[in-house]
Every structure is written in C-alpha cells, then in structure tokens.
Coordinates of C-alpha atoms in Angstrom, one line a residue:
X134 CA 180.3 -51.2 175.5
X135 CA 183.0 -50.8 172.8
X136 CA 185.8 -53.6 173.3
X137 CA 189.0 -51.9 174.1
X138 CA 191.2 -52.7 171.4
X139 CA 194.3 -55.2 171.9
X140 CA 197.5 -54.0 171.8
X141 CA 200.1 -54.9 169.1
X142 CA 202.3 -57.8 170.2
X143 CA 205.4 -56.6 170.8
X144 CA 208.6 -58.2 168.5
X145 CA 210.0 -60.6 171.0
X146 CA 213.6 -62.1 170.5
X147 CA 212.7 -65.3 172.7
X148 CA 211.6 -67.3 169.6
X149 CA 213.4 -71.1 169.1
X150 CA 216.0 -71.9 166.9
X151 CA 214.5 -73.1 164.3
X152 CA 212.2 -70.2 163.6
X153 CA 215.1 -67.6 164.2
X154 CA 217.5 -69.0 161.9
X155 CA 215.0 -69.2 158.9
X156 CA 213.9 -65.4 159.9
X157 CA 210.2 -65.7 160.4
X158 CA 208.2 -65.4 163.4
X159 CA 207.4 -67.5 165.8
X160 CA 204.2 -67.4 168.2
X161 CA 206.6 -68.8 171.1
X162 CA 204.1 -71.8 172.2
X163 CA 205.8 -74.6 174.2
X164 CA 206.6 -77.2 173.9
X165 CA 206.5 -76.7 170.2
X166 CA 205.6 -73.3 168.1
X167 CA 203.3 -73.3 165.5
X168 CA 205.8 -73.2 162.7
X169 CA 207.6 -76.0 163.6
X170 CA 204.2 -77.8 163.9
X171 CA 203.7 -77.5 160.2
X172 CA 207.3 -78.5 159.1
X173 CA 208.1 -81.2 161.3
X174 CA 211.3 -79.5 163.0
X175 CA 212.5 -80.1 166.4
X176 CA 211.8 -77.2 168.5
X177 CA 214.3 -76.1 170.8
X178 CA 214.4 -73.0 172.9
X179 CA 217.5 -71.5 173.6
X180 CA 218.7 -68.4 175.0
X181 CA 221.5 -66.2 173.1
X182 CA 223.6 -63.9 175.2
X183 CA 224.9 -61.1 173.9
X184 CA 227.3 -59.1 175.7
X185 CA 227.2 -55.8 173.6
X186 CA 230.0 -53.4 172.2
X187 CA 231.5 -53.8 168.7
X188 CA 233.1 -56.6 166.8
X189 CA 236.4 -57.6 167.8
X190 CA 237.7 -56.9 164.6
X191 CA 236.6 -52.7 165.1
X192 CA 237.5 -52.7 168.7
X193 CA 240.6 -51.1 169.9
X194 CA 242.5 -54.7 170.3
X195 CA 241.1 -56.0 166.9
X196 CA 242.5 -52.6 165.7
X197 CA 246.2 -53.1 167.3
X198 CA 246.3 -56.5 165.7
X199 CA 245.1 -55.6 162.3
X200 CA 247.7 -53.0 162.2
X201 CA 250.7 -54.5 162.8
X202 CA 253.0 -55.8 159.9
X203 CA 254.0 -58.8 161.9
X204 CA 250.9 -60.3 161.2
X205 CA 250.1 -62.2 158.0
X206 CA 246.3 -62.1 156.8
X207 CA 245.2 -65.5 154.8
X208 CA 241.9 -66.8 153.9
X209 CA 240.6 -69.1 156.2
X210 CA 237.8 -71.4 154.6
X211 CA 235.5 -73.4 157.1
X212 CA 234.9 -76.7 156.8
X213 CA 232.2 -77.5 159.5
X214 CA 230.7 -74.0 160.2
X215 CA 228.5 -72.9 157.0
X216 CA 227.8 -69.7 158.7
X217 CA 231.2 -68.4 159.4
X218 CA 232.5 -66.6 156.2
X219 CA 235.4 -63.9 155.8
X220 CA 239.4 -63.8 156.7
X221 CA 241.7 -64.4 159.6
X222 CA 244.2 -63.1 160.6
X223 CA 247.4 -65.6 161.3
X224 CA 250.7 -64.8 163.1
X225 CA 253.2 -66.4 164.6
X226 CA 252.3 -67.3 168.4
X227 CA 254.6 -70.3 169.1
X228 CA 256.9 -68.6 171.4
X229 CA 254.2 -67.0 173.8
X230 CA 251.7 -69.7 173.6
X231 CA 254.5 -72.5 174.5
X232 CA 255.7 -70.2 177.6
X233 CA 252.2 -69.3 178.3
X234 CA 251.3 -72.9 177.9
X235 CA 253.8 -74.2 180.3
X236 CA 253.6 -70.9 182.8
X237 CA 250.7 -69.0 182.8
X238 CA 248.3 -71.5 181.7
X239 CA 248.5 -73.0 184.9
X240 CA 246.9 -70.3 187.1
X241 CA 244.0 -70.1 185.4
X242 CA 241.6 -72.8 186.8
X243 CA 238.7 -72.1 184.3
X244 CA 240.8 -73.3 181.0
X245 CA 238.9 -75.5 178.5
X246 CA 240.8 -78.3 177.6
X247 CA 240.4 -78.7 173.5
X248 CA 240.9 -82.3 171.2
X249 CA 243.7 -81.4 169.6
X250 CA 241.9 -83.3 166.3
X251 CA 238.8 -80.9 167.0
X252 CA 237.2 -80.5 164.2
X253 CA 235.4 -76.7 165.5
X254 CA 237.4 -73.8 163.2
X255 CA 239.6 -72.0 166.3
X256 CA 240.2 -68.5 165.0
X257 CA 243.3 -67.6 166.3
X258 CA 242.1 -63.4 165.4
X259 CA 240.5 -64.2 168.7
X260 CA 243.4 -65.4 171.2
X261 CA 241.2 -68.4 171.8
X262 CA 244.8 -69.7 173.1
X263 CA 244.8 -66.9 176.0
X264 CA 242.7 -68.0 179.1
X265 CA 240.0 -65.9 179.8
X266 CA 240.9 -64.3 182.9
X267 CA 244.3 -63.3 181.1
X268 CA 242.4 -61.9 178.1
X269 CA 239.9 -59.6 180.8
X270 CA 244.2 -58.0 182.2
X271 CA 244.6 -57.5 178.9
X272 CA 241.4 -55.7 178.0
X273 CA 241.7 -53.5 180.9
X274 CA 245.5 -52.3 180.2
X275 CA 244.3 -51.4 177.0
X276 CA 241.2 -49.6 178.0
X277 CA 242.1 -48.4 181.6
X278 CA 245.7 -48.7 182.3
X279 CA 246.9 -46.6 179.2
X280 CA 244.0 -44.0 180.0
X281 CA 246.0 -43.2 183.5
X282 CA 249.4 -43.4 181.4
X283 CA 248.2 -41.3 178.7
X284 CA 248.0 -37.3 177.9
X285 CA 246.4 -37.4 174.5
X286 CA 244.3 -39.9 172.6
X287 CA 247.1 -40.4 170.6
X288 CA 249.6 -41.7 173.0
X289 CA 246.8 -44.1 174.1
X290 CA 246.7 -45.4 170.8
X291 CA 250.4 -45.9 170.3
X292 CA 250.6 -47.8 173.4
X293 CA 248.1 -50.4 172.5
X294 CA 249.5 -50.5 168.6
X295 CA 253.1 -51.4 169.6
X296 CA 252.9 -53.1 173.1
X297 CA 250.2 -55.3 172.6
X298 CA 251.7 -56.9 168.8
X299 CA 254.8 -57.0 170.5
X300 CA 253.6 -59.0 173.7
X301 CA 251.8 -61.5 172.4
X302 CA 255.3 -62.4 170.2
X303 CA 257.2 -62.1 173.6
X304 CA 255.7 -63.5 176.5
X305 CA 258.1 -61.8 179.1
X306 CA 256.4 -58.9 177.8
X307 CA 253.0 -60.2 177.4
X308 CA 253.2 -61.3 181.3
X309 CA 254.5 -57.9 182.5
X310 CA 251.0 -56.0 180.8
X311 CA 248.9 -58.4 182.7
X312 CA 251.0 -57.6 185.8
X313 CA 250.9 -53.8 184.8
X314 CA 247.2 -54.3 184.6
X315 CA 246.8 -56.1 187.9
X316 CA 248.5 -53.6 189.8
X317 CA 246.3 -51.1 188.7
X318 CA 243.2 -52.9 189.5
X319 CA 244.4 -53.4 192.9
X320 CA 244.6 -49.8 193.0
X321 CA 241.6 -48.8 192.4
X322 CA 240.1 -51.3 194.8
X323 CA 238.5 -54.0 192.0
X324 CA 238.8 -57.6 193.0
X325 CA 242.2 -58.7 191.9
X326 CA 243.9 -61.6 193.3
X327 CA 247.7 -60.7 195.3
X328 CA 248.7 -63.9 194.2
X329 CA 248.3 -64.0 191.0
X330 CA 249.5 -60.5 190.5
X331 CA 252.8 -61.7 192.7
X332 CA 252.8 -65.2 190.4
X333 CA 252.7 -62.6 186.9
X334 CA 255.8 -60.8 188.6
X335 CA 257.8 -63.4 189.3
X336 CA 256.8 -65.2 185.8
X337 CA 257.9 -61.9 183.8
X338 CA 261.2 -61.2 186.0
X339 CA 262.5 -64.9 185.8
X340 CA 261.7 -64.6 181.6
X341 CA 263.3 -61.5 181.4
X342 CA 266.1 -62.7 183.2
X343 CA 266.3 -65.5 180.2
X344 CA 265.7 -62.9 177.9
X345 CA 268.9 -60.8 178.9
X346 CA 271.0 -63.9 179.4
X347 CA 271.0 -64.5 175.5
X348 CA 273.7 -63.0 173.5
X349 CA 272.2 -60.1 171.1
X350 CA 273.4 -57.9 168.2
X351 CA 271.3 -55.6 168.5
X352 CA 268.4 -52.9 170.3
X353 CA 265.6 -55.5 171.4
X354 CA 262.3 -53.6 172.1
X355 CA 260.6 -55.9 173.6
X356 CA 263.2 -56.3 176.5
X357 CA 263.4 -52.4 176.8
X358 CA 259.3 -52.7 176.6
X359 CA 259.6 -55.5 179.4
X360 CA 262.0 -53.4 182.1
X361 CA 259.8 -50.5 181.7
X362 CA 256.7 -52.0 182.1
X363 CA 257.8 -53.8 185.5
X364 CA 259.0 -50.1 186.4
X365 CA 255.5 -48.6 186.2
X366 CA 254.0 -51.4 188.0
X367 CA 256.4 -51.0 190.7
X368 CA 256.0 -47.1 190.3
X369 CA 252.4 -47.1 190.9
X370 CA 251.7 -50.1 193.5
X371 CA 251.1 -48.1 196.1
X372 CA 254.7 -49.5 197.9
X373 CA 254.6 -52.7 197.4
X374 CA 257.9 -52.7 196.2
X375 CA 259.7 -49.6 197.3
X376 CA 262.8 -48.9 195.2
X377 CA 262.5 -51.9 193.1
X378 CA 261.4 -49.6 190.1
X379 CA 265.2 -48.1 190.0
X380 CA 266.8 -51.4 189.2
X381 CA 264.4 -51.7 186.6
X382 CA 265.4 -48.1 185.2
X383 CA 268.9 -48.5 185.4
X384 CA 268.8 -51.5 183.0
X385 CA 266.8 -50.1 180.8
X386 CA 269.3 -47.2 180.5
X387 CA 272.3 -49.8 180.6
X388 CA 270.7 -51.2 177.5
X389 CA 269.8 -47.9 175.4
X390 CA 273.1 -46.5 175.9
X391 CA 274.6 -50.0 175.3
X392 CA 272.8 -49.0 171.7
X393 CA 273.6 -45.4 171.7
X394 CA 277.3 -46.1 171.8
X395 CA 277.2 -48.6 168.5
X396 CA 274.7 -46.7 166.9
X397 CA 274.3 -43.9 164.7
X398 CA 270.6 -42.6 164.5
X399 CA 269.0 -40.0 164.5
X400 CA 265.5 -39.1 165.4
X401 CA 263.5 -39.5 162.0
X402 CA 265.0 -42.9 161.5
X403 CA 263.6 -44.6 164.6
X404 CA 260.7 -46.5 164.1
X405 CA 257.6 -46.0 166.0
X406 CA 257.9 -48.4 168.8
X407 CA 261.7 -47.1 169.5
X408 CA 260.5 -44.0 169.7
X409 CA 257.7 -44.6 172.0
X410 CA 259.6 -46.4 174.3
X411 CA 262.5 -43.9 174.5
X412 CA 260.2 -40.9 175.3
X413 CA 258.9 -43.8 178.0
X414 CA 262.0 -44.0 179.5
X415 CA 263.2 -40.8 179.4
X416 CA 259.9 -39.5 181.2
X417 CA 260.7 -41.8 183.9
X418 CA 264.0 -40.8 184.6
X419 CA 263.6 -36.8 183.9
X420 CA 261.2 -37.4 186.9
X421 CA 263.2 -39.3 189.0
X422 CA 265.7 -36.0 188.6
X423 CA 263.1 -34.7 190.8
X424 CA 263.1 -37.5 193.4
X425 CA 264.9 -35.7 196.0
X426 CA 267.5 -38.5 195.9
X427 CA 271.4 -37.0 196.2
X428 CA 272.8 -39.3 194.1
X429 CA 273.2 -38.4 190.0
X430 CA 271.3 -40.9 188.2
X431 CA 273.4 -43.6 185.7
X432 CA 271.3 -43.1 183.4
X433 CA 271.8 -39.4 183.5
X434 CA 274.4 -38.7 180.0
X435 CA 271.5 -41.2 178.5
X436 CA 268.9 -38.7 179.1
X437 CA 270.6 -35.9 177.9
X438 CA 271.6 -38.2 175.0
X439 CA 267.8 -39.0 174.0
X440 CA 266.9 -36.1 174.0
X441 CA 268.9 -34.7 171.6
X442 CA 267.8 -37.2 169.5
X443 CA 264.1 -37.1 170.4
X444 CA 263.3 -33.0 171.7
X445 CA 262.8 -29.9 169.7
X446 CA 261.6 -28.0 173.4
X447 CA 258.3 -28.7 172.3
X448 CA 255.8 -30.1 175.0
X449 CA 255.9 -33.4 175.0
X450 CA 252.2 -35.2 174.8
X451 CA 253.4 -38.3 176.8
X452 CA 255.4 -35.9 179.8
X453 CA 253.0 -33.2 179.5
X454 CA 255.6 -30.4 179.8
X455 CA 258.2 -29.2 177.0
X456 CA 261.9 -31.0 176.8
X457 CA 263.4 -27.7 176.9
X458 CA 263.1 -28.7 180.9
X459 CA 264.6 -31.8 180.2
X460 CA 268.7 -30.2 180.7
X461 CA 267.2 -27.9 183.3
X462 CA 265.7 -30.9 185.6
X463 CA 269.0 -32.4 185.1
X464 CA 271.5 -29.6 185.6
X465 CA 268.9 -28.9 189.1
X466 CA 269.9 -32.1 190.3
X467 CA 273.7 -31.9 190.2
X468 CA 273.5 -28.5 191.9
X469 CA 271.5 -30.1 194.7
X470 CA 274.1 -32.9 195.0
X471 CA 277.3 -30.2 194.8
X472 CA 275.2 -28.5 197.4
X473 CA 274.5 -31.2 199.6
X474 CA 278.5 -32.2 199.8
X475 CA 279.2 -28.4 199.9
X476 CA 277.1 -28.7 203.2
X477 CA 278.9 -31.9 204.2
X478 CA 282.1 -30.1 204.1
X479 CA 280.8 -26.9 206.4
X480 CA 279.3 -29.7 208.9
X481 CA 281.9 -32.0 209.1
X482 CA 280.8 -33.1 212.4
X483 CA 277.6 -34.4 210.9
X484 CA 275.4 -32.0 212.2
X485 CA 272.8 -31.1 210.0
X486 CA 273.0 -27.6 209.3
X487 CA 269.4 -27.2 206.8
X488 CA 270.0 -23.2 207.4
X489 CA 273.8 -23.7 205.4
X490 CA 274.3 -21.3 202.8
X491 CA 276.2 -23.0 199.3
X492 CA 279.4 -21.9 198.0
X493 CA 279.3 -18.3 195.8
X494 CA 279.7 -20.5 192.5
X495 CA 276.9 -22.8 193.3
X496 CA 274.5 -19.6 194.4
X497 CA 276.0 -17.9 191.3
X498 CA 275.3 -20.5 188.6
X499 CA 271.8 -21.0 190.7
X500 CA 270.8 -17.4 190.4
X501 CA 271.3 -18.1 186.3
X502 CA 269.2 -20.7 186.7
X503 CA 266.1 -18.9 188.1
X504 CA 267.0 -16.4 186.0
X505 CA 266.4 -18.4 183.1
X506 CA 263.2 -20.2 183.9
X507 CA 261.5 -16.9 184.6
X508 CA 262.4 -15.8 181.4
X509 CA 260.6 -18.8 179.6
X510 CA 257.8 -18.2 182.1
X511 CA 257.3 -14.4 181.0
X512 CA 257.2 -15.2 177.3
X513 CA 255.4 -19.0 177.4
X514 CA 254.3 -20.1 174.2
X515 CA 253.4 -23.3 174.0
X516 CA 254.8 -25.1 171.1
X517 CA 253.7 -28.7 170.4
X518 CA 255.1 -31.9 167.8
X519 CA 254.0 -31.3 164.5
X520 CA 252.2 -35.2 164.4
X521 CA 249.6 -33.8 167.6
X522 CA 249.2 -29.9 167.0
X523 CA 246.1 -30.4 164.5
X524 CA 244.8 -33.1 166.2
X525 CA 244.3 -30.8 169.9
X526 CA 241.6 -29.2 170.7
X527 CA 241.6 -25.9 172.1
X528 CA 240.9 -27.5 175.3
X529 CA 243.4 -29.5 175.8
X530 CA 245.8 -27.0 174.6
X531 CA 245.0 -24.6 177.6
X532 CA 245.6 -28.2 179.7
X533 CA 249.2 -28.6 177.8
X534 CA 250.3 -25.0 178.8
X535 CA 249.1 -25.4 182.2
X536 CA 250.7 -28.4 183.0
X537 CA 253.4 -27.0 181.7
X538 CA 254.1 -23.7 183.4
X539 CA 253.5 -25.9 186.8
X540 CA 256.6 -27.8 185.8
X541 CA 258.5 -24.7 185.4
X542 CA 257.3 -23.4 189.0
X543 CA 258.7 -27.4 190.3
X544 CA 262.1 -26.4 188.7
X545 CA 262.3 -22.8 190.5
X546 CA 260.8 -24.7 193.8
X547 CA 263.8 -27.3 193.6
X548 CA 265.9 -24.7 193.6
X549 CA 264.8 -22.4 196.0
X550 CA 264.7 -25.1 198.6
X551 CA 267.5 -28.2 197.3
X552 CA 270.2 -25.8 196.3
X553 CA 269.6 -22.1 198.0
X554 CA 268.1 -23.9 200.8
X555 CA 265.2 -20.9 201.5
X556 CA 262.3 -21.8 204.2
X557 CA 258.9 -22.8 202.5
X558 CA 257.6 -19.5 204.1
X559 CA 260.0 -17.6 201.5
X560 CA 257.9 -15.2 199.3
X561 CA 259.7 -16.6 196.3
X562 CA 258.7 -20.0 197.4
X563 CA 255.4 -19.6 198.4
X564 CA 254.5 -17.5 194.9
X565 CA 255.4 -20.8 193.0
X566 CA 253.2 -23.1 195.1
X567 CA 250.4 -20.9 194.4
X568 CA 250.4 -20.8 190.8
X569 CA 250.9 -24.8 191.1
X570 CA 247.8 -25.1 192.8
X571 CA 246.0 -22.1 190.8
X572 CA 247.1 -23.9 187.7
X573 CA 246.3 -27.2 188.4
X574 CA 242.5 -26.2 190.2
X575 CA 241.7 -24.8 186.2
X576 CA 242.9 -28.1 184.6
X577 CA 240.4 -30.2 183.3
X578 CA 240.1 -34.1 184.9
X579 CA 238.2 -36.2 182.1
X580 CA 237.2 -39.9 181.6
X581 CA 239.9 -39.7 178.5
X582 CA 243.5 -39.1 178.0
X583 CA 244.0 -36.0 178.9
X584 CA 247.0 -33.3 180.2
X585 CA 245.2 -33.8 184.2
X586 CA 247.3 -37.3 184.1
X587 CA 250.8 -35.6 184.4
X588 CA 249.7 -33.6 187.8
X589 CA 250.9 -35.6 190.4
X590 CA 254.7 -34.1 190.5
X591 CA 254.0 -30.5 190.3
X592 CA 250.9 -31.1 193.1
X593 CA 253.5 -33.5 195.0
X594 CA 256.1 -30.3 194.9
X595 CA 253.8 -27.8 196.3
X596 CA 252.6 -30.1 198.3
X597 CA 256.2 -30.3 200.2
X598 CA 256.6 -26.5 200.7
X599 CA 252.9 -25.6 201.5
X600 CA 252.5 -23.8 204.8
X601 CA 248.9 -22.4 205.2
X602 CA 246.0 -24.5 205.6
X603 CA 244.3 -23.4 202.9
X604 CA 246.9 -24.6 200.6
X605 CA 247.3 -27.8 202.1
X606 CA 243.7 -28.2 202.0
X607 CA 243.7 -27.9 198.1
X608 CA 246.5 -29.9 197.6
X609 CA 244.6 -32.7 199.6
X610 CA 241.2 -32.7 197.4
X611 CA 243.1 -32.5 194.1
X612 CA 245.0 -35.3 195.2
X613 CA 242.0 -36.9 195.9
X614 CA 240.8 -36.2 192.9
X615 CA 243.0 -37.7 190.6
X616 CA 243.7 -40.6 192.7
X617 CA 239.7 -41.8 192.3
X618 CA 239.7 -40.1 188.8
X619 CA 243.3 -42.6 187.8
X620 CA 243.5 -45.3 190.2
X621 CA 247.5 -44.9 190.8
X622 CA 249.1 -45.8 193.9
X623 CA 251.8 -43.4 194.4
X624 CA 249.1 -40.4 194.4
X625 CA 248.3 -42.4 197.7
X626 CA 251.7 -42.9 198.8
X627 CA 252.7 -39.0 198.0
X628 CA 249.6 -38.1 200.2
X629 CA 250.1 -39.9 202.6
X630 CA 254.4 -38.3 202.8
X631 CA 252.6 -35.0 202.4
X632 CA 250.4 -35.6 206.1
X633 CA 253.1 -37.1 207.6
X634 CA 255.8 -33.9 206.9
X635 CA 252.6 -31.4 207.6
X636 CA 252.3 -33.3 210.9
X637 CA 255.9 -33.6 211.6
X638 CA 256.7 -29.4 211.1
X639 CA 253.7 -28.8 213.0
X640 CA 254.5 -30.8 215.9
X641 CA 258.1 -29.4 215.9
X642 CA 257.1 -26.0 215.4
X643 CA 258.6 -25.0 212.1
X644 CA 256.3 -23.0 211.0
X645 CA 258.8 -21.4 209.0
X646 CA 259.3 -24.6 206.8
X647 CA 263.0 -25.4 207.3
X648 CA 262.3 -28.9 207.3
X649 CA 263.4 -30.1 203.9
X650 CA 261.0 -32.8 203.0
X651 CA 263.6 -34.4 200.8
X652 CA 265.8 -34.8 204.1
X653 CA 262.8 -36.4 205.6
X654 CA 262.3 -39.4 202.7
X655 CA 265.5 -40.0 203.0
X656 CA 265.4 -40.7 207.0
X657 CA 262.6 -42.6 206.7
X658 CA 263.9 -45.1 203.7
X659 CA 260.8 -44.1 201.5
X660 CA 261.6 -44.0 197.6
X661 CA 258.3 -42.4 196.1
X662 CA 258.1 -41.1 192.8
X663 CA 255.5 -38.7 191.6
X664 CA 255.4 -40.0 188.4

C-alpha cells in the first residue's frame, strides 16, 4: 500500500524571537528550536499582537495631524531603539498636556506612570501623553461621531482636519470632543461610563469659562469650536440636558457678531476652520428657526449676517438643503411670533383660540410666502458649491435634491399651521407631509456620510401634522431607521413627542388636527431640536 503523502507544513508565525528577527525559519521545538541549538542564542517564545488597520501615520488621525501647519516636522534620531528609523512629528502640547495632566489625567485609572529620565524614544506623533481610554473618545468622534454629523465625505474630513489640530492645542476643546463623543456612545447603547461623560462636561464648561474670562483682540476658534461642540452634545443626548444647548448657541453668536461688528471680511478671506465653524453655527440656529419656540432668536441678524457672507443659494453639503431657505426660515419665524401676539390681542382673556385667524397683512405677506416657495419647488434645480459638485456622485446628488425639496415642504408646513393656523387635515397641509415622507422613503441611509443624516427635521415636521395611520406608521420606521443607522438622541426624543401628540389628539378627539404640536412643547417645558 502506497504511503499517503505528507502534507506541506504550513508557514507558521509562532516561531521565537530569535529566529524571527534574523528572518529564517524555525521548526518551533520547545524548549529550544533547532536554530538556536546551533548558535547558542537564548530562545524565547513570545507572542506579537497585532491589532490590524493601517499605520497611524496613513490613518485618518495621522492624516489630520500631518496636515496641519501648526505642527513642526524634525528628525528624530534614536538612541536606544536600532530598529526605529524615519521622522516625527513635534508640536507644541504644553498647554493641553499641563490641563490634561492636572484634570483629565486623573480619571483614567489605567495610566502608566513613566521615569521622567527614561531612556525608551516617546514619539509624541503618537499622543503617548493621552491616556488610553481618552485616545479610544477620540478615535470614535473621528470615525463615528462626524459620520452622524456629516453629509458628504468631505465635511467628515474637514471636521477631523481642523477640530482635532485645534484640540489637542486647547484642551477646553480637546475635553468637549471626548464629551461629544461620549454622548454619542451612550446613545447608541455602547458601554460608556455617566460619570465620566458628566466629569468631561463639567471639565470643558469650567475651562471654557477661563477661556472667556481672558481679555481677547480678536475671533478665537477654538472658543467658538468649544460652545458649539457642548451645543451638539447637549442637542443630541437624548434630554439630558433640556435647553442647555441655547445658552451655548447664544454665546457663540454673542461672540461671532462681537467679530462681525470690528471686522471687515468677506467670504473668500476666511480661512478654513472659520468657515467651517460658521456654517456650524449657522446650521444650528437656521434649525432652531424651526423649533416652534415664539421668541426671535438673538442670534437672528447674525444669521442673516453669515450668510451673506457664506451663501450663494446653493445647497449646502453640511445643512443638506440650499441657503436660499436660510431668510425664508427666518422671515417664517417672525410671522409666527407677529401671529402668535396677533392672537394674544383677539384673546385677551387668555383663552386659547388655536381656530384665530391673523391680521390681513400677516395673511397677506404669508400668502407671498407660499407663493414663493412653490415657485422654487416648480423649477428646482439643484445647484451645489463649486469645491463639492465634481466630487458627488450621481447618487448622492438625487439625496441632495431630496433632502432639499423636503425642507421646502417644512417651510410651507410652518406656515400653513404657525402662521395661517390650518388643521393638519388641510389638503394643503397634508400634500406637503406626503412628499416629506415620499421623499425621504427614496433617500438612501448608508454606513458613510451621506444626505440621509439631515432627515430628522423634515421627518420631525410631517411627523407633527400627520393624521392617518399609514403616515404615522412611516414616519415611525424611518425614525427608527435612522436612529439605529446614527445613534442620536433627539431622533428618540422627537419620537417619542410624536406618540405622545398622536395619543393626545386621539384621545381628545381631534381628528381634524387643530392641536398645534408647537403649543403642546411648549406646555410641557420640552425644548427638542430636530437637528
């Protein structure tokens, strides 16, 4: 009988040290290998983890650093490693480490206390200085948290290129990411500790504070980049801290107009991290237009201001929809709040009236209104900014124009219900919900930046006004949708509003939809933004 012939040994990567580092192979006997037999070496099995993915110097962080002027490259030359060859990057951490050092540091429980005479190379490339569990926030801002933030690739990138440079020169910055970051964990149900997220908050607040306290000359960023950090966090933390995030928004546009008023630029002079976080801001507050809240916004004349400086009514790949809505949103707003006292001074008795009819001029410059926003509907052309509109694909354009033409039917639902005060069950009003949802059901929801991240306010506004079942039915699942798909808390706060006012007019028996659900936030002290 023939002997079955042996297999090949396979190529194993479990040889010792020895044999390894001089490249040749090693029959793997214990306790010592052939090869080291013969030469007399020490042999000494150890195992190498590996724990994948590409060099820090190609990842998206190794990128953000390598890019930013700030930092000074100089050759580094070892002195105790022989197999560590190439350059460093050095830059100028004293600021952040020392407040890290004395703040942050202290949380982490699993910090490696170094010789300050060590004689090991530290590469400071590699944040060796940030404890570990501070480095993981960090990585997931940068790969998850801007992901949900972001509506293009490119805004994804510009996030990470001028926040993380700038945070880890400014550690009230620094400490609001990793707060940013924890928030989002926490919503989307990963193990993150309250505590520490609550410690990061307070940390960041009581720098910032210090920050503000000091006399300045001029626009600093990484304040501006500070407040409206904290106002995300609070945004999307599932109401944690309800209404905190407007404090945070009014000082941020208390310090831009601050600037706007000694200044003199124009758009093509900012540089890029001013111009990121002044679209930033001023998709924040063109949102918060939308809030349902009858009081007009301090930071209104800033918007209006920043824009001018910022818009050419092309969509925007950070808001999702064009600035040409920008005025419109805020123009929407004071009619609601001229409406509101208009109804005030019918009711004077306090009664509330939700059938009240405004004043001629306010139906008259409402009519305009609608007017106009059906006209951009009828001949919608997307247009986009020149540094995107080769970059999209064809795919994503389709997104764009959706999301789009969803925030044009929120404008004409605003004022069918805030200012002309028609029932949900209004033909007019019940046309726009359907081409929200019939828009939003075709847009694409992908593990990438992409248009589906901007969805929440237009779903949020068809939500309010949607009377049949079926509609409330879609509203749910693609609220469920990009709530798993995102991780943002609000999506879960708007959800549950939108159960609560379905329960609430079905209980009372409007099936008509009289009840205005921005008269309902109000009486319950809820401050949710669909952002």
């Amino acid at each position: 009988m023939e002997a079955t012939p042996s297999r090949p040994k396979r190529r194993s990567r479990s040889g010792c040290t020895e044999c390894r580092q001089r490249h040749r192979k090693c029959d793997e006997r214990k306790p010592t290998c052939s090869g080291c037999l013969r030469s007399g070496r020490q042999c000494v099995y150890t195992l190498r983890l590996s724990w994948g993915g590409r060099p820090f110097s190609k990842s998206r962080f190794g990128e953000c650093l390598r890019n930013d002027p700030g930092l000074v490259q100089v050759p580094f030359n070892p002195t105790s490693d022989s197999s560590y060859t190439g350059d460093t990057i050095n830059f100028d951490r004293t600021e952040a480490e020392r407040s890290l050092s004395a703040a942050v540091f202290p949380l982490c429980p699993q910090r490696v206390n170094q010789a300050p005479n060590s004689v090991i190379p530290r590469n400071p490339y590699e944040l060796q200085w940030i404890p570990p569990a501070y480095r993981f926030l960090l990585d997931h801002f940068m790969s998850c948290t801007t992901l949900s933030l972001s509506c293009h690739s490119m805004i994804q990138r510009t996030y990470c290129s001028v926040l993380i440079p700038m945070a880890l020169q400014t550690s009230h910055l620094f400490v609001a990411l990793l707060s940013l970051a924890a928030t989002h964990r926490i919503c989307l149900g990963m193990d993150q500790s309250i505590t520490q997220l609550d410690w990061l908050k307070f940390t960041s607040l009581r720098q910032l504070q210090a920050a503000l306290a000091q006399p300045r000359k001029e626009l600093n960023d990484a304040v501006i980049a500070t407040t409206l950090t904290l106002c995300t966090a609070d945004i999307v933390s599932d109401g944690r801290s309800p209404g905190s995030w407007r404090s945070h928004l009014h000082g941020t546009a208390a310090i831009i107009a601050e600037h706007l008023q000694n200044a003199r630029n124009s758009g093509s002079s900012l540089s890029e991290a001013t111009l990121l976080l002044w679209r930033w801001y001023l998709s924040i507050e063109t949102i918060t237009l939308l809030s349902g809240n009858l009081v007009i916004s301090p930071g209104s004349r800033t918007v209006l201001q920043l824009r001018r400086l910022i818009g050419n009514d092309e969509i925007d790949d950070l808001t999702g929809f064009s600035t040409a809505l920008i005025p419109i949103f805020g123009d929407i707003n004071l009619l609601a709040v001229e409406s509101g006292l208009s109804g005030e001074q019918q009711c004077p008795t306090g009664t509330d009236d939700i059938s009240s009819i405004p004043n001629d001029i306010i139906r008259e410059r409402c009519f305009r209104m609608i007017e106009n926003i059906s006209s951009m509907l009828a001949s919608h052309e997307p247009r986009f900014r020149p540094t995107i509109d080769a970059s999209l694909s064809s795919l994503h354009r389709i997104d764009f124009a959706a999301v789009d033409e969803t925030y044009h039917h929120v404008a004409l639902l605003h004022l069918y219900r805030r200012v002309l005060n028609l029932p949900s069950s209004s033909t007019l009003v019940q046309k726009s919900v359907q081409q929200i949802i019939h828009r939003v059901s075709a847009i694409h929801f992908l593990h990438e930046p992409c248009p589906g991240v901007a969805v929440l306010q237009p779903l949020f506004a068809a939500g309010c006004e949607a009377c049949d079942a079926a509609d409330r039915d879609d509203v749910r699942t693609l609220l469920s949708r990009i709530e798993s798909q995102y991780g943002m808390g609000n999506v879960r706060s708007a959800r549950a509003f939108l159960e609560d006012l379905w329960i609430m007019r079905d209980e009372s028996g409007d099936f008509e939809g009289r009840m205005r659900w921005d008269k309902v936030m109000v009486e319950k002290g809820l401050d949710i933004l669909p952002y």
